[in-house]
CSV table of C-alpha atoms in Angstrom, one decimal:
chain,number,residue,atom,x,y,z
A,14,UNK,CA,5.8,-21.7,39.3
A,15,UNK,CA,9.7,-22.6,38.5
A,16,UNK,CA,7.9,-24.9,35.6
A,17,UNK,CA,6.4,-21.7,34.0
A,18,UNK,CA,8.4,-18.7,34.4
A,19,UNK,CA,12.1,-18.4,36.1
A,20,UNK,CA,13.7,-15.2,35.5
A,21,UNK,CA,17.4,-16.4,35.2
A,22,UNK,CA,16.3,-19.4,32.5
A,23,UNK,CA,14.0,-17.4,30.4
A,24,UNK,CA,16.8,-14.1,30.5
A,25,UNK,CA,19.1,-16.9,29.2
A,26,UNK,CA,16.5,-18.2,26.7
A,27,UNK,CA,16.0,-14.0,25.6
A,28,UNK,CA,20.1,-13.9,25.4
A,29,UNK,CA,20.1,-17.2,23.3
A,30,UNK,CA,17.5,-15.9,20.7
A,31,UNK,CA,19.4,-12.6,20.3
A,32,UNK,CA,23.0,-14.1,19.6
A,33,UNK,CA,21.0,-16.2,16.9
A,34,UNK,CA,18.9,-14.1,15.0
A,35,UNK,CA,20.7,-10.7,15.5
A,36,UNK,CA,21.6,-10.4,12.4
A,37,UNK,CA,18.8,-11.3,10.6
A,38,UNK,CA,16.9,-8.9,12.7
A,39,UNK,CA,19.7,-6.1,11.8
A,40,UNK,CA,18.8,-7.2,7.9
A,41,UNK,CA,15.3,-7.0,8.8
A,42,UNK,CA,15.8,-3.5,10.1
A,43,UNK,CA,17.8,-1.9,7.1
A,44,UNK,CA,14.9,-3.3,4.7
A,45,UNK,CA,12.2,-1.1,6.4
A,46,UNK,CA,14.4,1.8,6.5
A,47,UNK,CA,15.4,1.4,2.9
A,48,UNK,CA,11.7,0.9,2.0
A,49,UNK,CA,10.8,4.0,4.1
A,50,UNK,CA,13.3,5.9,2.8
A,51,UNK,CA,12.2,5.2,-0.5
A,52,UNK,CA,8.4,6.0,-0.1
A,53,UNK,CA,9.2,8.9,1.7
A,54,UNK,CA,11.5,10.3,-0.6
A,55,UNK,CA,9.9,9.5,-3.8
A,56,UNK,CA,6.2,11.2,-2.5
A,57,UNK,CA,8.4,14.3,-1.1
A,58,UNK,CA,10.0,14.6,-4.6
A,59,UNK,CA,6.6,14.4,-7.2
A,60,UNK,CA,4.8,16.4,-4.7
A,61,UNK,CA,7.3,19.1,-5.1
A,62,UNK,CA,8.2,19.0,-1.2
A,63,UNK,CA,4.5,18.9,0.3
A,64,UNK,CA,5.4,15.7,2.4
A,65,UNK,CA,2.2,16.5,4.9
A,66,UNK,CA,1.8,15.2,8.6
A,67,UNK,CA,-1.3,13.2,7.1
A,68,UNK,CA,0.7,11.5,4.3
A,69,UNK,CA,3.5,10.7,6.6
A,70,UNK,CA,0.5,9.3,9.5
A,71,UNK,CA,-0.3,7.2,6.0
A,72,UNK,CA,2.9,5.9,5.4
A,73,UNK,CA,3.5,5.4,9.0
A,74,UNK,CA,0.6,3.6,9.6
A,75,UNK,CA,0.1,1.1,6.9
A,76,UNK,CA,4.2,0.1,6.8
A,77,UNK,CA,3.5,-0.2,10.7
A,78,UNK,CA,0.9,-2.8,10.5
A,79,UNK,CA,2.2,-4.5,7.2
A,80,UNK,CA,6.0,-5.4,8.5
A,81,UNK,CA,5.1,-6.3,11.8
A,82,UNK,CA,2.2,-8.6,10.4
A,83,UNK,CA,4.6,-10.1,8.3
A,84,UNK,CA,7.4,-10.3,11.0
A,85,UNK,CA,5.3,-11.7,13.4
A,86,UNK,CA,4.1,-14.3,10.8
A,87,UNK,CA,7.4,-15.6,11.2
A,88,UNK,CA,8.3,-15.4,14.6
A,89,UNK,CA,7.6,-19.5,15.0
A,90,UNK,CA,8.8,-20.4,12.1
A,91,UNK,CA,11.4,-23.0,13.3
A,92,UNK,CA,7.8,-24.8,14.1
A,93,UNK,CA,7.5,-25.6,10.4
A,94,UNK,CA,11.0,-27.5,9.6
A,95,UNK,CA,11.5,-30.8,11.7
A,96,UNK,CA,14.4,-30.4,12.7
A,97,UNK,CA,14.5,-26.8,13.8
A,98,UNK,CA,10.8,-27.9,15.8
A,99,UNK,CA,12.6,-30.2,17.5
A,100,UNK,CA,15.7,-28.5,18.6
A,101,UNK,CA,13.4,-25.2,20.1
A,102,UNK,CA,11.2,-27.5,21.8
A,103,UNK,CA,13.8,-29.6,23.4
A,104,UNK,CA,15.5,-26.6,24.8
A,105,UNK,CA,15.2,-26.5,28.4
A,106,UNK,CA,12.8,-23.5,28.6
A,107,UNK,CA,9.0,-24.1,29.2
A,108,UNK,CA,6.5,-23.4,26.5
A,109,UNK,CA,5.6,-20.1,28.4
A,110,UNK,CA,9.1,-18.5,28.1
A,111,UNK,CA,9.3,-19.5,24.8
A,112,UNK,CA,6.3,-17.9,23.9
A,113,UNK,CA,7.2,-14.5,25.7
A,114,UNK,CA,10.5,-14.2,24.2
A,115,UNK,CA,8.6,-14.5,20.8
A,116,UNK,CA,5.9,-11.7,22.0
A,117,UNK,CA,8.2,-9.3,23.1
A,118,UNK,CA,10.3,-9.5,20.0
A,119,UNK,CA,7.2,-9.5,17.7
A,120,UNK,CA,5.2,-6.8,20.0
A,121,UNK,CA,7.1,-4.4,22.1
A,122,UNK,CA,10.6,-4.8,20.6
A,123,UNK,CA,8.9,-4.4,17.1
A,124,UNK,CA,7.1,-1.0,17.9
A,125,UNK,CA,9.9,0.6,19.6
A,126,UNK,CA,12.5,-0.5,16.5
A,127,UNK,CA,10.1,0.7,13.8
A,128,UNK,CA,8.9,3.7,15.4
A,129,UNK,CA,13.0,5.0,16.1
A,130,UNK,CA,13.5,3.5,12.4
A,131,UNK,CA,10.4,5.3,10.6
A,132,UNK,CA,11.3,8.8,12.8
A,133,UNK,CA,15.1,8.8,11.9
A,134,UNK,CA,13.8,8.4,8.4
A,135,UNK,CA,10.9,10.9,8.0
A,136,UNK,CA,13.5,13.8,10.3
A,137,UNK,CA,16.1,13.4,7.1
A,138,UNK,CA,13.9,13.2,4.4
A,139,UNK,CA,12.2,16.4,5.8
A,140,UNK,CA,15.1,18.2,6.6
A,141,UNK,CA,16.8,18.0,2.9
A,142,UNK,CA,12.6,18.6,1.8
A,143,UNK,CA,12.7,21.7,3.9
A,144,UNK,CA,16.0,23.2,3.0
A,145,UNK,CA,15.4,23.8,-0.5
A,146,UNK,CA,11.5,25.8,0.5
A,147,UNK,CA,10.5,28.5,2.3
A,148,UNK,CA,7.7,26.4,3.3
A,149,UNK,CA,8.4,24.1,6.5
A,150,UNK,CA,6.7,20.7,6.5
A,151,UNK,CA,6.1,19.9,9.9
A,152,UNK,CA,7.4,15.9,11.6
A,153,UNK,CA,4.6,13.7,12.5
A,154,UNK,CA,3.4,14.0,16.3
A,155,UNK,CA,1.8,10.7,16.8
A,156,UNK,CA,0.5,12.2,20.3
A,157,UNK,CA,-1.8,14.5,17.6
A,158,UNK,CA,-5.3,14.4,17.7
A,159,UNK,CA,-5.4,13.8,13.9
A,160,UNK,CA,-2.5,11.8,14.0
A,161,UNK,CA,-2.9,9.0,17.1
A,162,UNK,CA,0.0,6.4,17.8
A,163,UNK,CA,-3.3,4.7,19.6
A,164,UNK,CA,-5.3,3.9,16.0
A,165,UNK,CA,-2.2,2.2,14.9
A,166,UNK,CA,-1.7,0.2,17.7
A,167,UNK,CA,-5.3,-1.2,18.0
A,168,UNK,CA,-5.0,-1.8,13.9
A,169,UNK,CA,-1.2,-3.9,14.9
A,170,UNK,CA,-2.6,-5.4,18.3
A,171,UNK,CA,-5.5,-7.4,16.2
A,172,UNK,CA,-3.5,-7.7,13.2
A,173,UNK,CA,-0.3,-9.1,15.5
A,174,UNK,CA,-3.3,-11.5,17.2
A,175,UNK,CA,-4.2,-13.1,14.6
A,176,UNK,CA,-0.9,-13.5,12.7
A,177,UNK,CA,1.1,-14.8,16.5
A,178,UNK,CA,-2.0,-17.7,16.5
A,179,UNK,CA,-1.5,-18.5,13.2
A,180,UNK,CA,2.3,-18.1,13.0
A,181,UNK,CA,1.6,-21.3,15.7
A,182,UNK,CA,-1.0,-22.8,14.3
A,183,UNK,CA,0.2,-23.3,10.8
A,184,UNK,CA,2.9,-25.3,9.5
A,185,UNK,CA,3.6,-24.1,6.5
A,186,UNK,CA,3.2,-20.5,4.8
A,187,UNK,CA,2.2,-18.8,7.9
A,188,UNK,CA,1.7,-15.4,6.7
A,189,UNK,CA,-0.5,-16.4,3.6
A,190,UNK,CA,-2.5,-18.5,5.4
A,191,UNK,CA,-3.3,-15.8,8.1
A,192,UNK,CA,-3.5,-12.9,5.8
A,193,UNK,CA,-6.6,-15.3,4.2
A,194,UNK,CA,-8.0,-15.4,7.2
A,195,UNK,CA,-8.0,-11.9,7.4
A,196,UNK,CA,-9.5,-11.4,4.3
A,197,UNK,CA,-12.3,-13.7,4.8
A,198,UNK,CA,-13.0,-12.5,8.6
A,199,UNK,CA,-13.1,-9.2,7.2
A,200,UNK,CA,-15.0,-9.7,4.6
A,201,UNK,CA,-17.7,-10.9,6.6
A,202,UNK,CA,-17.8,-8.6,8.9
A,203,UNK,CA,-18.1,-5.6,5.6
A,204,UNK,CA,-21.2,-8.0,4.7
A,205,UNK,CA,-23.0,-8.4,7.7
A,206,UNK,CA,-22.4,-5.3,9.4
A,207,UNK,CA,-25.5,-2.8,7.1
A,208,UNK,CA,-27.9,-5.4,7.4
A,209,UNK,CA,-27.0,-5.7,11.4
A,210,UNK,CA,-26.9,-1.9,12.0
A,211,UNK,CA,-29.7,-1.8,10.0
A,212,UNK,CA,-32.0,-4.6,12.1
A,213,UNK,CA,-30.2,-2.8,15.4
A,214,UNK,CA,-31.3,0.7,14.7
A,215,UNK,CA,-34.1,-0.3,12.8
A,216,UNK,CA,-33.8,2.8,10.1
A,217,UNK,CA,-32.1,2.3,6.4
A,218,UNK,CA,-28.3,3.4,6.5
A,219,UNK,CA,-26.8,4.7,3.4
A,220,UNK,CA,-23.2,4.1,4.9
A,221,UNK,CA,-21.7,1.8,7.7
A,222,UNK,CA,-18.5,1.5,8.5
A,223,UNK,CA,-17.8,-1.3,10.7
A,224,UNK,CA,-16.5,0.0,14.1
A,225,UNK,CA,-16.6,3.7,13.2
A,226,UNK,CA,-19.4,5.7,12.0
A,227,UNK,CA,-22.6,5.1,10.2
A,228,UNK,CA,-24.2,7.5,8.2
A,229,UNK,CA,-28.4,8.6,7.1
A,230,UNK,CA,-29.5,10.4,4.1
A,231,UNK,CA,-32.4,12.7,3.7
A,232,UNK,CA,-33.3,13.8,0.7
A,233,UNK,CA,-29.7,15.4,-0.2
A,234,UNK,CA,-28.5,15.5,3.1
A,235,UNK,CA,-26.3,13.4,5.0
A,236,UNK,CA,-25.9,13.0,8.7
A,237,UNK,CA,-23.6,11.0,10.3
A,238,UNK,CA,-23.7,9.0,13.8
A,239,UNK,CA,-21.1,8.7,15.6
A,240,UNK,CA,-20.7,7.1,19.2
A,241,UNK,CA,-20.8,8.8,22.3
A,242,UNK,CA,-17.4,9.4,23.8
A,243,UNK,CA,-18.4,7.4,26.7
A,244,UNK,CA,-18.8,4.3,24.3
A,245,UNK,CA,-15.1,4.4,22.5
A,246,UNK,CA,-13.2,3.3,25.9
A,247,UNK,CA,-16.0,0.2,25.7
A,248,UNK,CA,-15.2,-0.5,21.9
A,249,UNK,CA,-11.2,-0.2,22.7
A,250,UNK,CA,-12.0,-2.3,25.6
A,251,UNK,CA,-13.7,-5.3,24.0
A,252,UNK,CA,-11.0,-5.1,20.9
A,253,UNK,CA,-8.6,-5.6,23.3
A,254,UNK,CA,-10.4,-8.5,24.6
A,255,UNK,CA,-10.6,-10.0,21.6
A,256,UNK,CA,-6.7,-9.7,21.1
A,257,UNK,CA,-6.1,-11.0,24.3
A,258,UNK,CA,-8.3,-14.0,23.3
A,259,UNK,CA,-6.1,-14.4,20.6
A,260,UNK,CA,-3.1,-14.3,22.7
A,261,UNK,CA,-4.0,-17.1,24.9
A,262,UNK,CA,-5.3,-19.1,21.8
A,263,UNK,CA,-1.6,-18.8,20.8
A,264,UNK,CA,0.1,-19.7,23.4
A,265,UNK,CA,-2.6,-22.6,24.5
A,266,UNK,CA,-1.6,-23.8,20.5
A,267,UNK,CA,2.4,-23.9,21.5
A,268,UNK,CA,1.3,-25.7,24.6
A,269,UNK,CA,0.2,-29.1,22.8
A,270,UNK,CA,3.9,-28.9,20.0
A,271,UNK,CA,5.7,-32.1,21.3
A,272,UNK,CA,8.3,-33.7,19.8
């Protein structure tokens, strides 16, 4: 067991990674905010202080999933320069460590800095918005029906899967690479998924969406199907699974680096 996981080496490999890319994290950090602060600010401005829950769930949401894909792309990236490959794998930490120091930075580190980052943000920007109005925007609640912290997490889980694997897998431009084969795996999935639905249910959709709802028209009326509640903690389950797949895939992948 020593081989795979010992708590005083891998705190020391944690400690290690911190003192070296502190500061690059800290950079990392101060983007986003400036970004959000930014976005925020200008959308509060040209809509005249109408910064809504639902466009601040927006912004939240896709800056959420879109920095941590791209940080995560680049969690590994000492595996694509030689002589940085060589010095991380000769450290005297087994693969496993190495590769849970990188998913707690990329993962659980990631949320909880973004999430503190995006909320300190969003409370200024709506507290100079609301001090000129007699109109008080409300903060998001990401514990809000409308508004769920979960959707974003499933969306980042997958996302973080396949960018970890191919932040591994890929030597060179890790991001590009896996945001292609987002694009393609997605793309198939949009093509196949009427047909399927169609075959599965065996009536002519007018609109699928994959993983959500699907929808029937009739004459000029629409109705939509959407799955029982009993079938969502399935769905989240099996997406999950799939991210979990992806998990092992990556760290199976760090397994075989040698030097």
């Amino acid at each position: 067991m020593n081989n795979i996981f010992n708590l005083r080496r891998f705190s020391q490999l944690f400690i290690k990674h911190t003192q070296e890319y502190y500061k690059t994290y800290l950079l990392s950090v101060g983007v986003i905010v400036a970004l959000l602060a930014a976005i925020l600010g200008f959308i509060s401005y040209v809509s005249d202080g109408n910064l809504g829950v639902k466009s601040q769930y927006a912004i939240f949401f896709f800056f959420f999933i879109g920095a941590g894909s791209i940080f995560t792309s680049m969690i590994f990236s000492e595996l694509g320069n030689s002589r940085k490959s060589i010095t991380m794998l000769m450290l005297p930490a087994s693969h496993f460590e190495k590769y849970l120091v990188a998913w707690i930075y990329s993962f659980l580190i990631y949320q909880l800095v973004f999430t503190l980052s995006f909320y300190a943000v969003d409370l200024i920007v709506l507290m100079l918005q609301n001090s000129g109005t007699d109109e008080k925007m409300a903060l998001l609640d990401l514990q809000s029906a409308g508004t769920p912290y979960g959707m974003a997490l499933i969306a980042f889980a997958v996302l973080h899967g396949i960018t970890f694997l191919g932040a591994v897998f890929f030597e060179k431009l890790h991001f590009i690479k896996s945001a292609c084969l987002v694009a393609v795996f997605g793309l198939f999935i949009i093509l196949i998924n009427q047909p399927l639905a169609n075959v599965i249910l065996g009536v002519k959709l007018e609109k699928v969406v994959p993983f959500a709802h699907a929808a029937i028209k009739e004459a000029d009326n629409y109705y939509a199907l959407e799955p029982q509640s009993s079938i969502k903690p399935i769905m989240i389950g099996m997406t999950y699974t799939i991210v979990m797949i992806l998990w092992i895939g990556a760290y199976f992948k760090l397994k075989e680096k040698q030097v």
